[in-house]
Amino acid sequence: MSTLPLLELRDVGKSYGANRVLRGFNLSVQPGEIVSLIGPSGSGKTTALRCMNFLERYDEGEVWIDGQLLGYSGTGRREADRDSEAKVDEVRNPLSMVFQQFDLWPHMSVRENVMAPLVLGKKMPKAQARTLADQALSRVGLSAKADAYPARLSGGQQQRVGIARALAVKPRLMLLDEPTSALDPELVEEVLQVIRSLADDGMTMVMVTHEMSFAAQISDRVVFMEAGQIVESGAPGPLFNAPKTERLQQFLKPWFNRSLTPRAQVTS
Ligand SMILES: Nc1ncnc2c1ncn2[C@@H]1O[C@H](COP(=O)(O)OP(=O)(O)O)[C@@H](O)[C@H]1O
Ligand SMILES: [Mg+2]
């Protein structure tokens, strides 16, 4: 494919004080592509995702969204060099994010939560925002819960509201940070199903996940990170079945060693 990438990171780096948590990060995402980020805890996956929409200010390299440089206009990468919030919002407009802990407002109804980015962020008239919110809630199968408060919903339903909120702004690319890791196991599948249906509709996505079989099923590309760097990346088939680096082999081992063999058989 030789179309303009929707998202491109070139040599992106990020430090917290002396701790360089992201370094030399390169990624190019074409429209319609689904990229999964995997790696051990603390490897910088969330930081990478947050740098992609400037929720975190990267301090090395470049992030391009649909041909526009995100966060900076010049070559400087210090706090003083950053663009205005208005400019940042304009450039990252095609993106929206789904958070690990849902981050819903407890004092707002489900519908109001989904409307919030439209009304508060994009200054859209309420009637119009309500229409978009109801469409998004219908898309995730939660029309019946529009007037409920988040505390009345299961974790799986709350995350589907989180997805509806990210969908209502009509993004061209969604960033998802471990969307199912805060959920009880029996609630994971309903959320994965919604994500799968978005993928089937052609949504472009960058997703951090620990759901390896899901990543294998829906991704065009999988990126394995450790210590702030990409160690290995590629199509899911070769990457999961024939990892090249010892580090990825190690990381995947517990996954492939999982066995449902009854205990009696193991010990007999
Ligand atoms: N706001 C922050 N301030 C200081 N250090 C941070 C902050 N956020 C993340 N880190 C550090 O950055 C590293 C990467 O974290 P993170 O991106 O959350 O990893 P992952 O999502 O892969 O678990 C960790 O060492 C973490 O402690
Ligand atoms: Mg994380």
PDB file of C-alpha atoms and ligand atoms in Angstrom:
ATOM      1  CA  MET A   1       0.000   0.000   0.000  1.00  0.00           C
ATOM      2  CA  SER A   2       1.339   3.407  -0.835  1.00  0.00           C
ATOM      3  CA  THR A   3      -1.420   5.685   0.417  1.00  0.00           C
ATOM      4  CA  LEU A   4      -0.603   8.323   3.011  1.00  0.00           C
ATOM      5  CA  PRO A   5      -0.413   6.720   6.468  1.00  0.00           C
ATOM      6  CA  LEU A   6      -3.202   7.805   8.791  1.00  0.00           C
ATOM      7  CA  LEU A   7      -0.717   7.678  11.651  1.00  0.00           C
ATOM      8  CA  GLU A   8       3.056   7.664  11.537  1.00  0.00           C
ATOM      9  CA  LEU A   9       5.577   7.737  14.375  1.00  0.00           C
ATOM     10  CA  ARG A  10       9.182   8.443  13.487  1.00  0.00           C
ATOM     11  CA  ASP A  11      11.881   7.823  16.080  1.00  0.00           C
ATOM     12  CA  VAL A  12       9.534   8.841  18.876  1.00  0.00           C
ATOM     13  CA  GLY A  13      10.969   9.013  22.373  1.00  0.00           C
ATOM     14  CA  LYS A  14       9.649   9.937  25.792  1.00  0.00           C
ATOM     15  CA  SER A  15      11.379  10.359  29.136  1.00  0.00           C
ATOM     16  CA  TYR A  16      10.070  10.862  32.643  1.00  0.00           C
ATOM     17  CA  GLY A  17      12.997  12.665  34.216  1.00  0.00           C
ATOM     18  CA  ALA A  18      15.991  10.373  33.723  1.00  0.00           C
ATOM     19  CA  ASN A  19      13.750   7.410  32.864  1.00  0.00           C
ATOM     20  CA  ARG A  20      13.609   7.036  29.089  1.00  0.00           C
ATOM     21  CA  VAL A  21      10.456   4.958  28.743  1.00  0.00           C
ATOM     22  CA  LEU A  22      10.113   5.148  24.966  1.00  0.00           C
ATOM     23  CA  ARG A  23      12.938   5.270  22.434  1.00  0.00           C
ATOM     24  CA  GLY A  24      13.323   5.092  18.664  1.00  0.00           C
ATOM     25  CA  PHE A  25       9.687   4.124  18.215  1.00  0.00           C
ATOM     26  CA  ASN A  26       8.675   3.800  14.566  1.00  0.00           C
ATOM     27  CA  LEU A  27       5.213   2.849  13.397  1.00  0.00           C
ATOM     28  CA  SER A  28       3.184   3.512  10.289  1.00  0.00           C
ATOM     29  CA  VAL A  29      -0.542   2.760  10.170  1.00  0.00           C
ATOM     30  CA  GLN A  30      -2.449   2.772   6.887  1.00  0.00           C
ATOM     31  CA  PRO A  31      -6.190   3.445   6.717  1.00  0.00           C
ATOM     32  CA  GLY A  32      -8.070   0.232   7.566  1.00  0.00           C
ATOM     33  CA  GLU A  33      -5.108  -1.417   9.294  1.00  0.00           C
ATOM     34  CA  ILE A  34      -5.316  -3.011  12.722  1.00  0.00           C
ATOM     35  CA  VAL A  35      -2.126  -3.000  14.768  1.00  0.00           C
ATOM     36  CA  SER A  36      -1.797  -4.679  18.159  1.00  0.00           C
ATOM     37  CA  LEU A  37       0.847  -3.691  20.694  1.00  0.00           C
ATOM     38  CA  ILE A  38       1.943  -6.452  23.056  1.00  0.00           C
ATOM     39  CA  GLY A  39       4.676  -6.668  25.669  1.00  0.00           C
ATOM     40  CA  PRO A  40       5.355  -7.061  29.381  1.00  0.00           C
ATOM     41  CA  SER A  41       3.978  -4.663  31.954  1.00  0.00           C
ATOM     42  CA  GLY A  42       6.007  -1.448  32.111  1.00  0.00           C
ATOM     43  CA  SER A  43       7.406  -1.845  28.588  1.00  0.00           C
ATOM     44  CA  GLY A  44       5.891   1.474  27.462  1.00  0.00           C
ATOM     45  CA  LYS A  45       2.752   0.357  25.621  1.00  0.00           C
ATOM     46  CA  THR A  46       0.425   2.856  27.287  1.00  0.00           C
ATOM     47  CA  THR A  47       2.992   5.618  26.932  1.00  0.00           C
ATOM     48  CA  ALA A  48       3.344   4.872  23.206  1.00  0.00           C
ATOM     49  CA  LEU A  49      -0.439   4.981  22.782  1.00  0.00           C
ATOM     50  CA  ARG A  50      -0.764   8.226  24.747  1.00  0.00           C
ATOM     51  CA  CYS A  51       1.995   9.861  22.711  1.00  0.00           C
ATOM     52  CA  MET A  52       0.028   9.012  19.553  1.00  0.00           C
ATOM     53  CA  ASN A  53      -2.675  11.510  20.514  1.00  0.00           C
ATOM     54  CA  PHE A  54      -0.530  13.823  22.671  1.00  0.00           C
ATOM     55  CA  LEU A  55      -2.217  12.904  25.923  1.00  0.00           C
ATOM     56  CA  GLU A  56       1.453  12.516  26.756  1.00  0.00           C
ATOM     57  CA  ARG A  57       3.942  14.981  25.276  1.00  0.00           C
ATOM     58  CA  TYR A  58       6.607  13.057  23.351  1.00  0.00           C
ATOM     59  CA  ASP A  59      10.025  14.689  23.545  1.00  0.00           C
ATOM     60  CA  GLU A  60      11.891  13.061  20.655  1.00  0.00           C
ATOM     61  CA  GLY A  61      10.919  12.437  17.052  1.00  0.00           C
ATOM     62  CA  GLU A  62       7.714  13.093  15.165  1.00  0.00           C
ATOM     63  CA  VAL A  63       4.100  11.935  15.236  1.00  0.00           C
ATOM     64  CA  TRP A  64       2.180  12.546  12.019  1.00  0.00           C
ATOM     65  CA  ILE A  65      -1.599  12.263  11.782  1.00  0.00           C
ATOM     66  CA  ASP A  66      -2.990  12.278   8.269  1.00  0.00           C
ATOM     67  CA  GLY A  67      -0.005  14.305   7.053  1.00  0.00           C
ATOM     68  CA  GLN A  68       0.043  16.834   9.909  1.00  0.00           C
ATOM     69  CA  LEU A  69       2.727  17.008  12.608  1.00  0.00           C
ATOM     70  CA  LEU A  70       1.176  16.504  16.062  1.00  0.00           C
ATOM     71  CA  GLY A  71       2.048  18.681  19.035  1.00  0.00           C
ATOM     72  CA  TYR A  72       4.824  20.842  17.627  1.00  0.00           C
ATOM     73  CA  SER A  73       5.297  23.228  14.719  1.00  0.00           C
ATOM     74  CA  GLY A  74       9.078  23.494  14.810  1.00  0.00           C
ATOM     75  CA  THR A  75      12.016  21.270  15.606  1.00  0.00           C
ATOM     76  CA  GLY A  76      12.137  21.888  19.394  1.00  0.00           C
ATOM     77  CA  ARG A  77      10.679  19.221  21.640  1.00  0.00           C
ATOM     78  CA  ARG A  78      10.573  20.922  25.015  1.00  0.00           C
ATOM     79  CA  GLU A  79       7.447  21.936  26.945  1.00  0.00           C
ATOM     80  CA  ALA A  80       7.913  25.488  25.659  1.00  0.00           C
ATOM     81  CA  ASP A  81       7.878  24.259  22.051  1.00  0.00           C
ATOM     82  CA  ARG A  82       4.477  22.594  22.148  1.00  0.00           C
ATOM     83  CA  ASP A  83       1.580  23.841  20.075  1.00  0.00           C
ATOM     84  CA  SER A  84      -1.533  25.386  21.629  1.00  0.00           C
ATOM     85  CA  GLU A  85      -4.262  23.019  22.861  1.00  0.00           C
ATOM     86  CA  ALA A  86      -6.493  24.237  20.028  1.00  0.00           C
ATOM     87  CA  LYS A  87      -3.893  23.307  17.413  1.00  0.00           C
ATOM     88  CA  VAL A  88      -3.245  19.922  19.061  1.00  0.00           C
ATOM     89  CA  ASP A  89      -7.002  19.230  19.116  1.00  0.00           C
ATOM     90  CA  GLU A  90      -7.288  20.105  15.453  1.00  0.00           C
ATOM     91  CA  VAL A  91      -4.473  17.762  14.395  1.00  0.00           C
ATOM     92  CA  ARG A  92      -5.602  14.831  16.544  1.00  0.00           C
ATOM     93  CA  ASN A  93      -9.242  15.250  15.519  1.00  0.00           C
ATOM     94  CA  PRO A  94      -9.287  11.966  13.503  1.00  0.00           C
ATOM     95  CA  LEU A  95      -8.337   9.953  16.625  1.00  0.00           C
ATOM     96  CA  SER A  96     -10.236   8.789  19.667  1.00  0.00           C
ATOM     97  CA  MET A  97      -9.261   6.606  22.584  1.00  0.00           C
ATOM     98  CA  VAL A  98     -10.746   3.787  24.648  1.00  0.00           C
ATOM     99  CA  PHE A  99      -9.278   3.573  28.157  1.00  0.00           C
ATOM    100  CA  GLN A 100      -8.388   0.551  30.265  1.00  0.00           C
ATOM    101  CA  GLN A 101     -10.501   1.703  33.264  1.00  0.00           C
ATOM    102  CA  PHE A 102     -13.403   3.053  31.135  1.00  0.00           C
ATOM    103  CA  ASP A 103     -13.161   6.463  32.865  1.00  0.00           C
ATOM    104  CA  LEU A 104     -16.901   7.150  32.787  1.00  0.00           C
ATOM    105  CA  TRP A 105     -18.365  10.032  34.816  1.00  0.00           C
ATOM    106  CA  PRO A 106     -20.387   8.487  37.686  1.00  0.00           C
ATOM    107  CA  HIS A 107     -22.749  11.474  38.001  1.00  0.00           C
ATOM    108  CA  MET A 108     -23.742  11.450  34.330  1.00  0.00           C
ATOM    109  CA  SER A 109     -26.104   9.061  32.572  1.00  0.00           C
ATOM    110  CA  VAL A 110     -24.729   6.717  29.938  1.00  0.00           C
ATOM    111  CA  ARG A 111     -26.039   8.998  27.176  1.00  0.00           C
ATOM    112  CA  GLU A 112     -24.528  12.102  28.809  1.00  0.00           C
ATOM    113  CA  ASN A 113     -21.188  10.295  29.087  1.00  0.00           C
ATOM    114  CA  VAL A 114     -21.222   9.567  25.364  1.00  0.00           C
ATOM    115  CA  MET A 115     -22.327  13.128  24.563  1.00  0.00           C
ATOM    116  CA  ALA A 116     -19.630  14.714  26.747  1.00  0.00           C
ATOM    117  CA  PRO A 117     -16.741  14.775  24.248  1.00  0.00           C
ATOM    118  CA  LEU A 118     -19.095  16.191  21.616  1.00  0.00           C
ATOM    119  CA  VAL A 119     -20.674  18.891  23.779  1.00  0.00           C
ATOM    120  CA  LEU A 120     -17.737  19.783  26.018  1.00  0.00           C
ATOM    121  CA  GLY A 121     -14.869  18.956  23.653  1.00  0.00           C
ATOM    122  CA  LYS A 122     -16.242  19.764  20.236  1.00  0.00           C
ATOM    123  CA  LYS A 123     -18.837  22.389  21.322  1.00  0.00           C
ATOM    124  CA  MET A 124     -21.583  20.632  19.393  1.00  0.00           C
ATOM    125  CA  PRO A 125     -25.217  21.646  20.038  1.00  0.00           C
ATOM    126  CA  LYS A 126     -26.850  19.225  22.492  1.00  0.00           C
ATOM    127  CA  ALA A 127     -29.587  17.987  20.149  1.00  0.00           C
ATOM    128  CA  GLN A 128     -27.049  16.979  17.512  1.00  0.00           C
ATOM    129  CA  ALA A 129     -24.762  15.392  20.121  1.00  0.00           C
ATOM    130  CA  ARG A 130     -27.705  13.408  21.459  1.00  0.00           C
ATOM    131  CA  THR A 131     -28.441  11.973  18.014  1.00  0.00           C
ATOM    132  CA  LEU A 132     -24.796  10.909  17.549  1.00  0.00           C
ATOM    133  CA  ALA A 133     -24.634   9.485  21.077  1.00  0.00           C
ATOM    134  CA  ASP A 134     -27.779   7.411  20.516  1.00  0.00           C
ATOM    135  CA  GLN A 135     -26.384   6.105  17.219  1.00  0.00           C
ATOM    136  CA  ALA A 136     -23.137   5.106  18.951  1.00  0.00           C
ATOM    137  CA  LEU A 137     -24.993   3.410  21.826  1.00  0.00           C
ATOM    138  CA  SER A 138     -27.068   1.477  19.330  1.00  0.00           C
ATOM    139  CA  ARG A 139     -23.855   0.412  17.582  1.00  0.00           C
ATOM    140  CA  VAL A 140     -22.571  -1.227  20.781  1.00  0.00           C
ATOM    141  CA  GLY A 141     -25.976  -2.717  21.640  1.00  0.00           C
ATOM    142  CA  LEU A 142     -26.737  -0.463  24.614  1.00  0.00           C
ATOM    143  CA  SER A 143     -29.668   1.696  23.474  1.00  0.00           C
ATOM    144  CA  ALA A 144     -31.720   0.366  26.385  1.00  0.00           C
ATOM    145  CA  LYS A 145     -29.187   1.691  28.913  1.00  0.00           C
ATOM    146  CA  ALA A 146     -28.991   5.294  27.671  1.00  0.00           C
ATOM    147  CA  ASP A 147     -30.672   6.758  30.752  1.00  0.00           C
ATOM    148  CA  ALA A 148     -28.950   4.503  33.297  1.00  0.00           C
ATOM    149  CA  TYR A 149     -25.996   5.596  35.414  1.00  0.00           C
ATOM    150  CA  PRO A 150     -22.673   3.769  34.934  1.00  0.00           C
ATOM    151  CA  ALA A 151     -22.728   2.184  38.407  1.00  0.00           C
ATOM    152  CA  ARG A 152     -25.821   0.211  37.370  1.00  0.00           C
ATOM    153  CA  LEU A 153     -23.957  -1.396  34.458  1.00  0.00           C
ATOM    154  CA  SER A 154     -21.676  -4.432  34.420  1.00  0.00           C
ATOM    155  CA  GLY A 155     -17.989  -3.838  33.657  1.00  0.00           C
ATOM    156  CA  GLY A 156     -18.487  -5.190  30.147  1.00  0.00           C
ATOM    157  CA  GLN A 157     -21.378  -2.792  29.555  1.00  0.00           C
ATOM    158  CA  GLN A 158     -19.352   0.104  30.984  1.00  0.00           C
ATOM    159  CA  GLN A 159     -16.530  -0.593  28.562  1.00  0.00           C
ATOM    160  CA  ARG A 160     -19.034  -0.781  25.696  1.00  0.00           C
ATOM    161  CA  VAL A 161     -20.137   2.728  26.770  1.00  0.00           C
ATOM    162  CA  GLY A 162     -16.455   3.697  26.672  1.00  0.00           C
ATOM    163  CA  ILE A 163     -16.308   2.407  23.121  1.00  0.00           C
ATOM    164  CA  ALA A 164     -19.541   4.237  22.199  1.00  0.00           C
ATOM    165  CA  ARG A 165     -18.063   7.461  23.588  1.00  0.00           C
ATOM    166  CA  ALA A 166     -14.996   6.969  21.401  1.00  0.00           C
ATOM    167  CA  LEU A 167     -17.181   6.142  18.376  1.00  0.00           C
ATOM    168  CA  ALA A 168     -19.591   9.070  18.731  1.00  0.00           C
ATOM    169  CA  VAL A 169     -16.948  11.558  17.577  1.00  0.00           C
ATOM    170  CA  LYS A 170     -16.744   9.592  14.312  1.00  0.00           C
ATOM    171  CA  PRO A 171     -13.017   8.869  14.494  1.00  0.00           C
ATOM    172  CA  ARG A 172     -10.958   7.593  11.600  1.00  0.00           C
ATOM    173  CA  LEU A 173      -8.598   5.782  13.968  1.00  0.00           C
ATOM    174  CA  MET A 174      -9.226   4.364  17.424  1.00  0.00           C
ATOM    175  CA  LEU A 175      -6.596   3.832  20.099  1.00  0.00           C
ATOM    176  CA  LEU A 176      -7.523   1.123  22.613  1.00  0.00           C
ATOM    177  CA  ASP A 177      -5.519   0.564  25.787  1.00  0.00           C
ATOM    178  CA  GLU A 178      -6.098  -2.973  27.105  1.00  0.00           C
ATOM    179  CA  PRO A 179      -9.854  -2.561  26.689  1.00  0.00           C
ATOM    180  CA  THR A 180     -10.681  -5.854  28.432  1.00  0.00           C
ATOM    181  CA  SER A 181      -7.997  -6.141  31.117  1.00  0.00           C
ATOM    182  CA  ALA A 182     -10.125  -4.582  33.880  1.00  0.00           C
ATOM    183  CA  LEU A 183     -12.970  -7.037  33.254  1.00  0.00           C
ATOM    184  CA  ASP A 184     -13.983 -10.299  34.869  1.00  0.00           C
ATOM    185  CA  PRO A 185     -13.228 -13.126  32.412  1.00  0.00           C
ATOM    186  CA  GLU A 186     -16.881 -13.806  31.582  1.00  0.00           C
ATOM    187  CA  LEU A 187     -17.393 -10.171  30.500  1.00  0.00           C
ATOM    188  CA  VAL A 188     -14.443 -10.054  28.097  1.00  0.00           C
ATOM    189  CA  GLU A 189     -16.129 -11.646  25.103  1.00  0.00           C
ATOM    190  CA  GLU A 190     -18.952  -9.087  24.717  1.00  0.00           C
ATOM    191  CA  VAL A 191     -16.359  -6.316  24.487  1.00  0.00           C
ATOM    192  CA  LEU A 192     -14.146  -8.259  22.076  1.00  0.00           C
ATOM    193  CA  GLN A 193     -17.210  -8.850  19.920  1.00  0.00           C
ATOM    194  CA  VAL A 194     -17.878  -5.120  19.652  1.00  0.00           C
ATOM    195  CA  ILE A 195     -14.239  -4.472  18.750  1.00  0.00           C
ATOM    196  CA  ARG A 196     -14.335  -7.286  16.194  1.00  0.00           C
ATOM    197  CA  SER A 197     -17.433  -5.784  14.571  1.00  0.00           C
ATOM    198  CA  LEU A 198     -15.701  -2.388  14.300  1.00  0.00           C
ATOM    199  CA  ALA A 199     -12.754  -4.140  12.683  1.00  0.00           C
ATOM    200  CA  ASP A 200     -15.116  -5.845  10.238  1.00  0.00           C
ATOM    201  CA  ASP A 201     -16.507  -2.404   9.352  1.00  0.00           C
ATOM    202  CA  GLY A 202     -13.002  -1.261   8.394  1.00  0.00           C
ATOM    203  CA  MET A 203     -12.140   0.897  11.413  1.00  0.00           C
ATOM    204  CA  THR A 204      -8.415   1.633  11.725  1.00  0.00           C
ATOM    205  CA  MET A 205      -7.154   0.639  15.170  1.00  0.00           C
ATOM    206  CA  VAL A 206      -4.071   0.567  17.336  1.00  0.00           C
ATOM    207  CA  MET A 207      -4.760  -1.648  20.332  1.00  0.00           C
ATOM    208  CA  VAL A 208      -2.721  -2.604  23.364  1.00  0.00           C
ATOM    209  CA  THR A 209      -3.821  -6.045  24.461  1.00  0.00           C
ATOM    210  CA  HIS A 210      -2.990  -9.148  26.474  1.00  0.00           C
ATOM    211  CA  GLU A 211      -5.593 -11.150  24.574  1.00  0.00           C
ATOM    212  CA  MET A 212      -3.136 -12.985  22.333  1.00  0.00           C
ATOM    213  CA  SER A 213      -5.603 -15.108  20.404  1.00  0.00           C
ATOM    214  CA  PHE A 214      -7.782 -12.061  19.766  1.00  0.00           C
ATOM    215  CA  ALA A 215      -4.738 -10.094  18.588  1.00  0.00           C
ATOM    216  CA  ALA A 216      -3.820 -13.000  16.325  1.00  0.00           C
ATOM    217  CA  GLN A 217      -7.311 -13.084  14.854  1.00  0.00           C
ATOM    218  CA  ILE A 218      -7.943  -9.424  14.103  1.00  0.00           C
ATOM    219  CA  SER A 219      -4.546  -7.779  13.615  1.00  0.00           C
ATOM    220  CA  ASP A 220      -2.832  -7.024  10.345  1.00  0.00           C
ATOM    221  CA  ARG A 221       0.341  -6.449  12.319  1.00  0.00           C
ATOM    222  CA  VAL A 222       1.552  -7.151  15.834  1.00  0.00           C
ATOM    223  CA  VAL A 223       4.256  -5.108  17.533  1.00  0.00           C
ATOM    224  CA  PHE A 224       6.152  -6.577  20.489  1.00  0.00           C
ATOM    225  CA  MET A 225       7.725  -4.032  22.837  1.00  0.00           C
ATOM    226  CA  GLU A 226      10.146  -4.287  25.680  1.00  0.00           C
ATOM    227  CA  ALA A 227      11.865  -1.571  27.708  1.00  0.00           C
ATOM    228  CA  GLY A 228      10.476   1.214  25.553  1.00  0.00           C
ATOM    229  CA  GLN A 229      11.550  -0.289  22.248  1.00  0.00           C
ATOM    230  CA  ILE A 230      10.074  -2.387  19.496  1.00  0.00           C
ATOM    231  CA  VAL A 231      11.797  -5.772  19.671  1.00  0.00           C
ATOM    232  CA  GLU A 232       9.924  -7.520  16.898  1.00  0.00           C
ATOM    233  CA  SER A 233       6.943  -6.819  14.673  1.00  0.00           C
ATOM    234  CA  GLY A 234       5.150  -8.454  11.811  1.00  0.00           C
ATOM    235  CA  ALA A 235       2.074 -10.274  10.588  1.00  0.00           C
ATOM    236  CA  PRO A 236       0.442 -12.246  13.421  1.00  0.00           C
ATOM    237  CA  GLY A 237       0.949 -15.687  11.830  1.00  0.00           C
ATOM    238  CA  PRO A 238       4.753 -15.635  11.669  1.00  0.00           C
ATOM    239  CA  LEU A 239       5.111 -13.508  14.803  1.00  0.00           C
ATOM    240  CA  PHE A 240       3.127 -15.841  17.051  1.00  0.00           C
ATOM    241  CA  ASN A 241       4.075 -19.148  15.414  1.00  0.00           C
ATOM    242  CA  ALA A 242       7.733 -18.469  14.679  1.00  0.00           C
ATOM    243  CA  PRO A 243       9.008 -15.624  16.871  1.00  0.00           C
ATOM    244  CA  LYS A 244      12.524 -14.649  15.795  1.00  0.00           C
ATOM    245  CA  THR A 245      13.855 -13.162  19.020  1.00  0.00           C
ATOM    246  CA  GLU A 246      14.471 -15.128  22.165  1.00  0.00           C
ATOM    247  CA  ARG A 247      12.733 -12.402  24.145  1.00  0.00           C
ATOM    248  CA  LEU A 248       9.463 -12.802  22.242  1.00  0.00           C
ATOM    249  CA  GLN A 249       9.716 -16.603  22.464  1.00  0.00           C
ATOM    250  CA  GLN A 250      10.030 -16.206  26.238  1.00  0.00           C
ATOM    251  CA  PHE A 251       7.151 -13.743  26.423  1.00  0.00           C
ATOM    252  CA  LEU A 252       4.828 -16.049  24.483  1.00  0.00           C
ATOM    253  CA  LYS A 253       5.780 -19.228  26.328  1.00  0.00           C
ATOM    254  CA  PRO A 254       3.219 -19.045  29.151  1.00  0.00           C
ATOM    255  CA  TRP A 255       0.575 -18.437  26.543  1.00  0.00           C
ATOM    256  CA  PHE A 256       1.389 -21.524  24.525  1.00  0.00           C
ATOM    257  CA  ASN A 257       2.040 -23.654  27.589  1.00  0.00           C
ATOM    258  CA  ARG A 258      -1.472 -23.085  28.861  1.00  0.00           C
ATOM    259  CA  SER A 259      -3.109 -26.429  29.036  1.00  0.00           C
ATOM    260  CA  LEU A 260      -6.596 -27.560  29.966  1.00  0.00           C
ATOM    261  CA  THR A 261      -5.420 -31.051  30.782  1.00  0.00           C
ATOM    262  CA  PRO A 262      -7.155 -32.257  33.985  1.00  0.00           C
ATOM    263  CA  ARG A 263      -4.849 -32.433  36.956  1.00  0.00           C
ATOM    264  CA  ALA A 264      -5.365 -36.181  37.392  1.00  0.00           C
ATOM    265  CA  GLN A 265      -3.895 -36.841  33.971  1.00  0.00           C
ATOM    266  CA  VAL A 266      -0.896 -34.610  34.563  1.00  0.00           C
ATOM    267  CA  THR A 267       0.072 -36.378  37.760  1.00  0.00           C
ATOM    268  CA  SER A 268      -0.752 -39.954  36.741  1.00  0.00           C
TER     269      SER A 268
HETATM  270  N1  LIG B   1       3.267   9.663  34.490  1.00  0.00           N
HETATM  271  C1  LIG B   1       4.383   8.940  34.683  1.00  0.00           C
HETATM  272  N2  LIG B   1       5.401   9.418  35.407  1.00  0.00           N
HETATM  273  C2  LIG B   1       6.536   8.712  35.600  1.00  0.00           C
HETATM  274  N3  LIG B   1       6.762   7.492  35.065  1.00  0.00           N
HETATM  275  C3  LIG B   1       5.794   6.952  34.310  1.00  0.00           C
HETATM  276  C4  LIG B   1       4.553   7.629  34.072  1.00  0.00           C
HETATM  277  N4  LIG B   1       3.782   6.849  33.274  1.00  0.00           N
HETATM  278  C5  LIG B   1       4.494   5.734  33.041  1.00  0.00           C
HETATM  279  N5  LIG B   1       5.699   5.791  33.653  1.00  0.00           N
HETATM  280  C6  LIG B   1       6.754   4.752  33.586  1.00  0.00           C
HETATM  281  O1  LIG B   1       6.986   4.470  32.221  1.00  0.00           O
HETATM  282  C7  LIG B   1       7.237   3.082  32.010  1.00  0.00           C
HETATM  283  C8  LIG B   1       6.270   2.548  30.985  1.00  0.00           C
HETATM  284  O2  LIG B   1       4.968   2.592  31.498  1.00  0.00           O
HETATM  285  P1  LIG B   1       3.688   2.229  30.625  1.00  0.00           P
HETATM  286  O3  LIG B   1       3.742   2.969  29.357  1.00  0.00           O
HETATM  287  O4  LIG B   1       2.504   2.462  31.498  1.00  0.00           O
HETATM  288  O5  LIG B   1       3.909   0.672  30.375  1.00  0.00           O
HETATM  289  P2  LIG B   1       2.871  -0.467  29.944  1.00  0.00           P
HETATM  290  O6  LIG B   1       1.622   0.189  29.447  1.00  0.00           O
HETATM  291  O7  LIG B   1       3.585  -1.250  28.895  1.00  0.00           O
HETATM  292  O8  LIG B   1       2.641  -1.299  31.175  1.00  0.00           O
HETATM  293  C9  LIG B   1       7.106   2.425  33.368  1.00  0.00           C
HETATM  294  O9  LIG B   1       8.411   2.294  33.897  1.00  0.00           O
HETATM  295  C10 LIG B   1       6.308   3.426  34.176  1.00  0.00           C
HETATM  296  O10 LIG B   1       6.629   3.347  35.544  1.00  0.00           O
HETATM  297 MG    MG B   2      -0.359   0.010  30.090  1.00  0.00          MG
END
